[in-house]
Structure formats: C-alpha cells, structure tokens
Short mmCIF file of C-alpha atoms in Angstrom, two decimals:
data_model
loop_
_atom_site.label_atom_id
_atom_site.label_comp_id
_atom_site.label_asym_id
_atom_site.label_seq_id
_atom_site.Cartn_x
_atom_site.Cartn_y
_atom_site.Cartn_z
CA ALA F 1 -0.04 0.41 -0.08
CA GLU F 2 1.18 3.58 -0.89
CA VAL F 3 2.59 5.68 2.49
CA GLN F 4 0.38 8.29 3.17
CA LYS F 5 2.42 11.48 2.86
CA TYR F 6 1.51 14.76 4.94
CA PRO F 7 2.62 18.74 3.75
CA VAL F 8 4.70 20.42 5.41
CA TYR F 9 4.59 24.59 4.81
CA VAL F 10 7.24 27.09 6.24
CA ASP F 11 6.21 30.82 6.17
CA SER F 12 3.07 29.46 4.06
CA VAL F 13 4.93 28.08 1.43
CA SER F 14 5.61 24.81 0.62
CA TYR F 15 8.42 22.86 2.25
CA GLY F 16 7.47 19.42 0.59
CA ALA F 17 4.93 16.36 1.89
CA TYR F 18 6.60 13.61 4.66
CA ALA F 19 5.46 10.33 5.67
CA GLU F 20 4.81 9.97 10.01
CA GLY F 21 7.46 9.52 12.16
CA GLU F 22 10.44 10.64 8.83
CA THR F 23 12.84 12.91 10.45
CA VAL F 24 12.49 16.89 8.66
CA THR F 25 15.07 18.69 8.73
CA LEU F 26 15.03 22.13 8.34
CA THR F 27 17.15 24.48 6.75
CA PRO F 28 16.70 28.46 6.91
CA GLU F 29 17.36 30.82 4.07
CA SER F 30 19.58 33.81 4.34
CA ARG F 31 18.25 36.99 4.51
CA GLU F 32 20.48 40.15 3.66
CA GLY F 33 19.98 42.62 6.95
CA TYR F 34 18.30 39.81 9.25
CA ARG F 35 19.69 36.53 11.06
CA PHE F 36 17.99 33.44 11.82
CA VAL F 37 16.45 32.61 15.37
CA ARG F 38 14.23 29.50 15.28
CA TYR F 39 10.97 28.20 13.84
CA THR F 40 7.92 27.96 15.76
CA SER F 41 5.10 25.19 14.87
CA ASN F 42 1.98 24.44 17.13
CA GLU F 43 1.78 21.66 15.51
CA VAL F 44 5.31 19.90 16.34
CA THR F 45 8.34 20.44 18.49
CA ILE F 46 11.64 21.31 16.40
CA SER F 47 14.49 20.86 17.51
CA ALA F 48 17.82 22.86 18.09
CA GLN F 49 19.20 21.60 15.44
CA ASN F 50 16.17 22.34 13.58
CA THR F 51 14.67 18.86 12.77
CA PHE F 52 11.21 17.53 13.91
CA THR F 53 9.21 13.94 13.99
CA MET F 54 6.76 14.41 11.42
CA PRO F 55 2.97 13.63 12.56
CA ALA F 56 0.03 12.47 10.88
CA MET F 57 -1.37 15.93 10.15
CA THR F 58 -0.24 19.22 8.24
CA VAL F 59 2.26 20.88 9.88
CA ASN F 60 2.46 24.60 9.43
CA ILE F 61 6.09 26.64 10.57
CA THR F 62 7.35 30.04 10.90
CA SER F 63 10.74 31.67 11.22
CA VAL F 64 12.14 33.93 13.29
CA TYR F 65 14.21 36.53 12.14
CA VAL F 66 15.53 39.42 13.39
CA ALA F 67 17.20 42.19 12.12
CA VAL F 68 20.73 42.68 12.49
CA PHE F 69 23.44 45.67 12.58
CA GLU F 70 26.67 46.63 11.28
CA VAL F 71 29.75 46.73 13.94
CA TYR F 72 33.04 49.16 13.03
CA VAL F 73 35.83 48.76 14.83
CA ASP F 74 38.35 51.83 13.42
CA ASN F 75 36.69 51.01 10.34
CA VAL F 76 37.42 47.04 10.36
CA LEU F 77 33.51 45.16 10.20
CA LEU F 78 33.34 43.48 13.58
CA GLY F 79 30.15 41.46 13.24
CA GLN F 80 26.80 42.57 12.99
CA TYR F 81 24.74 41.83 15.87
CA ALA F 82 20.93 42.98 16.95
CA GLU F 83 19.39 45.76 18.70
CA ARG F 84 19.86 45.36 22.54
CA GLU F 85 22.21 42.17 22.35
CA THR F 86 25.46 42.88 24.18
CA VAL F 87 28.71 43.44 21.51
CA ASN F 88 32.12 42.44 23.01
CA ILE F 89 34.90 45.06 21.76
CA ASP F 90 38.65 44.21 22.82
CA ALA F 91 41.48 47.08 21.35
CA GLY F 92 44.32 44.21 22.16
CA THR F 93 47.45 45.81 22.48
CA LYS F 94 49.58 48.29 20.19
CA GLU F 95 53.67 48.55 20.19
CA SER F 96 54.84 51.44 21.56
CA TYR F 97 51.17 52.92 22.51
CA THR F 98 48.68 52.80 25.51
CA PHE F 99 45.25 52.31 25.32
CA ASN F 100 43.27 55.70 26.23
CA TYR F 101 39.76 55.26 25.25
CA TRP F 102 36.83 54.08 23.37
CA SER F 103 34.75 57.11 21.47
CA SER F 104 32.19 56.61 18.86
CA THR F 105 29.92 58.77 16.79
CA SER F 106 26.66 56.53 17.62
CA GLN F 107 24.59 56.46 20.37
CA ILE F 108 25.72 53.64 21.92
CA VAL F 109 27.07 53.74 25.91
CA PHE F 110 30.51 51.48 27.02
CA ALA F 111 30.44 49.49 29.60
CA ASN F 112 33.73 51.33 30.50
CA PRO F 113 35.06 53.41 28.34
CA GLN F 114 38.92 53.34 29.87
CA SER F 115 39.26 49.81 29.73
CA ALA F 116 40.57 48.40 26.41
CA ARG F 117 38.34 44.87 26.51
CA THR F 118 34.32 46.27 27.23
CA THR F 119 31.33 45.97 25.83
CA PHE F 120 27.72 48.11 24.62
CA SER F 121 24.32 47.45 24.11
CA MET F 122 23.45 47.41 20.09
CA ILE F 123 21.11 50.23 18.68
CA ALA F 124 19.09 50.07 15.99
CA GLU F 125 21.51 51.14 13.17
CA THR F 126 25.18 51.14 11.95
CA VAL F 127 28.11 51.50 14.88
CA HIS F 128 31.32 52.83 14.18
CA ILE F 129 33.52 52.87 16.83
CA THR F 130 37.08 54.41 17.45
CA SER F 131 40.12 53.09 19.46
CA ASN F 132 42.13 55.92 21.06
CA TRP F 133 46.01 55.18 21.63
CA THR F 134 48.65 57.44 23.46
CA ALA F 135 52.07 57.51 22.11
CA ASN F 136 54.15 55.82 24.90
CA PHE F 137 57.60 58.08 22.54
CA TRP F 138 57.69 61.35 21.09
CA THR F 139 59.53 62.21 17.76
CA VAL F 140 62.35 64.02 16.99
CA THR F 141 62.69 65.51 13.53
CA ILE F 142 66.14 67.23 12.73
CA SER F 143 66.37 69.37 10.16
CA ASP F 144 69.84 69.22 8.57
CA SER F 145 71.83 72.22 7.19
CA TYR F 146 70.55 70.79 3.45
CA GLY F 147 67.20 71.13 4.52
CA TYR F 148 66.64 67.35 4.68
CA ASP F 149 64.82 66.45 7.49
CA ASN F 150 65.30 62.90 9.32
CA THR F 151 62.66 61.50 11.95
CA TYR F 152 63.27 59.79 15.50
CA THR F 153 61.51 58.07 18.02
CA VAL F 154 62.39 58.78 21.70
CA THR F 155 61.12 56.85 24.69
CA LYS F 156 58.90 59.17 27.14
CA GLY F 157 61.68 60.29 29.74
CA GLN F 158 64.37 59.47 28.27
CA SER F 159 67.20 61.76 26.15
CA PHE F 160 68.07 62.61 22.78
CA THR F 161 71.45 63.36 21.32
CA LEU F 162 71.37 66.26 18.74
CA GLN F 163 74.29 66.30 15.99
CA HIS F 164 74.82 68.37 13.33
CA GLY F 165 76.10 67.32 9.97
CA ASN F 166 79.00 70.07 8.46
CA ARG F 167 78.37 73.46 6.65
CA ALA F 168 80.69 74.87 4.58
CA GLU F 169 83.50 75.69 6.52
CA ASN F 170 82.94 79.26 6.71
CA TYR F 171 79.66 79.12 8.64
CA GLY F 172 80.30 78.47 12.32
CA PHE F 173 77.62 76.91 14.34
CA THR F 174 75.75 79.07 16.70
CA GLN F 175 72.75 76.87 18.87
CA TRP F 176 70.22 74.42 18.02
CA ILE F 177 67.18 75.79 17.74
CA ILE F 178 63.80 74.42 18.89
CA THR F 179 60.77 75.06 15.57
CA THR F 180 58.32 73.56 17.10
CA GLY F 181 57.35 71.25 20.48
CA THR F 182 59.19 71.36 23.65
CA ALA F 183 62.41 70.01 24.95
CA THR F 184 64.86 70.27 28.01
CA GLY F 185 68.68 70.60 27.69
CA ASP F 186 71.12 72.48 26.60
CA LEU F 187 71.19 73.76 22.98
CA THR F 188 74.28 75.79 22.72
CA GLN F 189 76.48 72.53 22.21
CA ASP F 190 77.37 71.04 19.29
CA THR F 191 76.39 67.75 20.60
CA ALA F 192 73.85 68.36 22.64
CA VAL F 193 71.88 66.29 24.92
CA ILE F 194 67.84 66.73 25.18
CA TYR F 195 64.72 65.06 26.62
CA PRO F 196 62.38 66.14 24.95
CA THR F 197 58.62 66.71 26.63
CA SER F 198 56.41 66.93 23.54
CA ASN F 199 56.76 65.70 19.29
CA CYS F 200 59.36 68.13 18.27
CA GLU F 201 61.39 70.06 15.64
CA ILE F 202 64.74 71.39 15.64
CA ARG F 203 67.20 72.51 13.19
CA ALA F 204 71.05 73.54 13.44
CA GLY F 205 71.89 77.69 13.57
CA TRP F 206 74.58 79.00 11.84
CA GLU F 207 76.09 81.71 11.54
CA LYS F 208 78.84 83.05 8.30
CA LEU F 209 81.92 83.57 9.74
CA GLY F 210 82.99 85.77 6.73
CA ASP F 211 83.60 85.47 3.15
CA TYR F 212 87.26 85.46 2.75
CA SER F 213 89.76 83.07 5.08
CA VAL F 214 93.41 83.49 6.16
CA THR F 215 95.88 81.01 6.09
CA TYR F 216 98.59 80.61 8.53
CA THR F 217 101.53 78.52 7.75
CA GLY F 218 104.50 77.88 10.11
CA TYR F 219 104.59 75.92 13.23
CA THR F 220 100.97 75.69 13.00
CA HIS F 221 98.78 76.11 10.19
CA ALA F 222 95.50 77.51 9.95
CA LYS F 223 92.41 79.38 8.66
CA THR F 224 90.47 82.47 9.96
CA TRP F 225 87.61 83.54 8.02
CA HIS F 226 86.55 87.57 7.96
CA PHE F 227 84.51 90.00 5.89
CA GLU F 228 85.51 92.54 3.59
CA GLY F 229 86.90 95.69 5.74
CA ASP F 230 87.69 93.44 8.14
CA THR F 231 90.64 94.06 10.59
CA VAL F 232 92.89 91.55 11.18
CA THR F 233 95.09 90.79 13.69
CA VAL F 234 97.74 88.29 13.13
CA GLN F 235 101.05 87.90 15.90
CA ALA F 236 103.75 85.38 14.93
CA PRO F 237 103.58 82.44 17.67
CA ALA F 238 106.61 82.15 19.90
CA LYS F 239 109.87 80.07 18.49
CA ASP F 240 111.98 78.52 21.41
#
C-alpha cells in the first residue's frame, strides 16, 4: 500500500510532504540584514538542530528572524548584531602605545570606555567605534643644513643626542633651535643631550664667519674667515 504523506509549509510556502515518523530537517534561508533565530510551530516541537518528527497531519511552520546591524571598530567590520544584544570589543595591544579610551559617533554607551576590553548594548543602526591610544614616545625631527629632515622616536622620559652635520667651512655653529614642540637641555652645545617633552622639530643654527680666509703656516697651520673690511690681527707664534 502507498504510504500516506502529509504536507509541510514554512512561512506558507510548501516544504514538501513526509510520512508519519519521518525526520524532517529544516534549512533556514539567508536574508540580508537579518539573522535566523528559530522555527515555531503549533503542530510539532522543533529541535535546536532544526529537525522534527513528522506527525500524521499537515504541519505549518513559521521562521523567526531578527534584524541585525553592522559594527565597525577602527573601520574594520567586527560583526552584525541585533538591537539590545551585548557586543564585546577588545582593543588588543599596540606596540609603543597605551590604550586610552573608546569613542563613537553613534549613540551607544560603553560599560567602561577607559578599558581596552568592554561591552555595549547594540542599537538599531550601524555603529562606528574608534579606539584611542597614547604614544609612549615622542618624535624628534631634525632638519639638517641642506634642508633634509630625519625623524627619530624617543621613549618618553629618555634622552636624545643631537648631532649636526658639517656645513661650508665659512659657517660656524651657534646653537640648536626648536622650531616646534618643547625639550629641555643645553642647546648651545654642538653635541647636545636633550629630553623631549613633546613631539618637536629642531634645526641647527649657523652663522656666516666671513667671505674670505686667511691661512697661517709655520709651526701651526690654521685658517680664519673674515668679511671685506675686517681688521685682521696677526701675531707670530713664539719660537723656542
């Protein structure tokens, strides 16, 4: 005899016909912007694995979905979450930086905005979150006499040694000049040890010694620089 089969409808759409006692497996469909939650039915009990045993009757099933919204952390997609769902965020670690706080342009409330690991309750819109960090170092940019910039990182609280390159021999070093930022130390030394207290830009100061040189020979060999019209005093070295 032919086995009698009974129809199954999911959201009023035919899902086939099955014999009494047969195991029916349901497969949720993908819906953009929604997450499947569960199936419900007045005729059968549906397991967590979305299966049920077919009875000798027509079965009507309703699929339940919930709207989900995207969460971005530092412009990277974290995931999709339903309204009022608890979202966990973790800033992790960042070399040479200390985590400071979380911020967002969305109307969310962080459980602890100063903690690298925290949570918030999802709202019914896309959420953008930014992790804010404090650098454990200062940057020191040195402009050399030829207009080239070299940037260095200095751990906060540590010293940094300034050393200038050579300029034309008719120029003399005057002192180091901090153009932006702050630092402590004796800036009058050719080789100066400083302690940056912010990001700073520094250049070596130079003065022109003259346009013309006088070279001395004898027991000593030296050169001095002078401008036109300078009075030059020459003193012979003493001989033994």
